[in-house]
Phi, psi and omega in degrees: 000128182272129179270138176283129180268131179264129179236150176264131182245149175274073195288340184221078191302320182291311183294316179296317178297318179300314180296318178298320176297320178298316178294319179296318179295323178293319176297315179298320178297320177296315182291333181259012180054042175091352183292325181292324176297316180297319184283317190235328194246025172221146174250139182203174184283096177239171184300136176288351175278346179274117181301332180291339175303317182287324176297316182294337175302333180257322188278349180297339179279359176264323182284151178220157184283343180179182185294319180298319179300310182291324180294315179299314179294321182297323179301315179292318179300317182286335177284314186267323189301312182301320178295320178292319180294323177294320182285316188255347178094159184294318181299320180293324178294322175298318180297314180299315180296314183294316180294317178299316178300312182297314183294314179294323178297316179293317179299316179297317182298316185281314190260342182230066188295342182261009184241129172270135185239130172211156177121161183268011185301319178299318178293319178303313182288331172297317178296318181300313181287324179295319182290338179289350177269003186306321183265013184288137178225136175047235182270009182279145171245120183297136176300327178300321178297314181299314180296315179298316181298315181294313180296314182297308181295319178299316179297316183292321178293316178301310181296323179295327183271317191252344183249123179262103178220188184259025184258135180273096177294333177300314181297322178296313182294312181296319176298316178297318178295318179298315177299323178295317179298314177298319180300313178296316183295318183285337184251359181294136174080003177287141183294161180290134182285141175284142180249000000 
């Protein structure tokens, strides 16, 4: 009788590597008493003559404020990311992460000069809105997308106005909008599915 051998696969290389980088950056931040986040893994209003300002526009989505922060974001990344990477490919996932990082970094730099931003929350919300396009066909807009967008935007606006916490609702909203744009762009013109 032949036994089936169970193997572990690196099934989602971009998402898994991204999550591992987030954990490594959080450990480094812990070991450096916060200096690595300030230097590399947070974006804030710093001189445009400093080359690290431009690096941080992208790397701030790797840094996290602590273990709870990175664990919560990683759960969503690992839940949503593999399905998106399987559907859209590894290169597209790199693009979604990089564009979300750049857009949230620039918005924070321009409109919130007194706030340092770090964490994968913008990318998480880009993934949430992007995955809601999974069933989109032709000119159809999935009702799931509309419901997620309304609930998500309503929650983020409410929390941004009425809840005083240390969470960047701006990054969530900008990430969600970025994921929506990618969702429409990647699914535009696809033929109607047979039922």
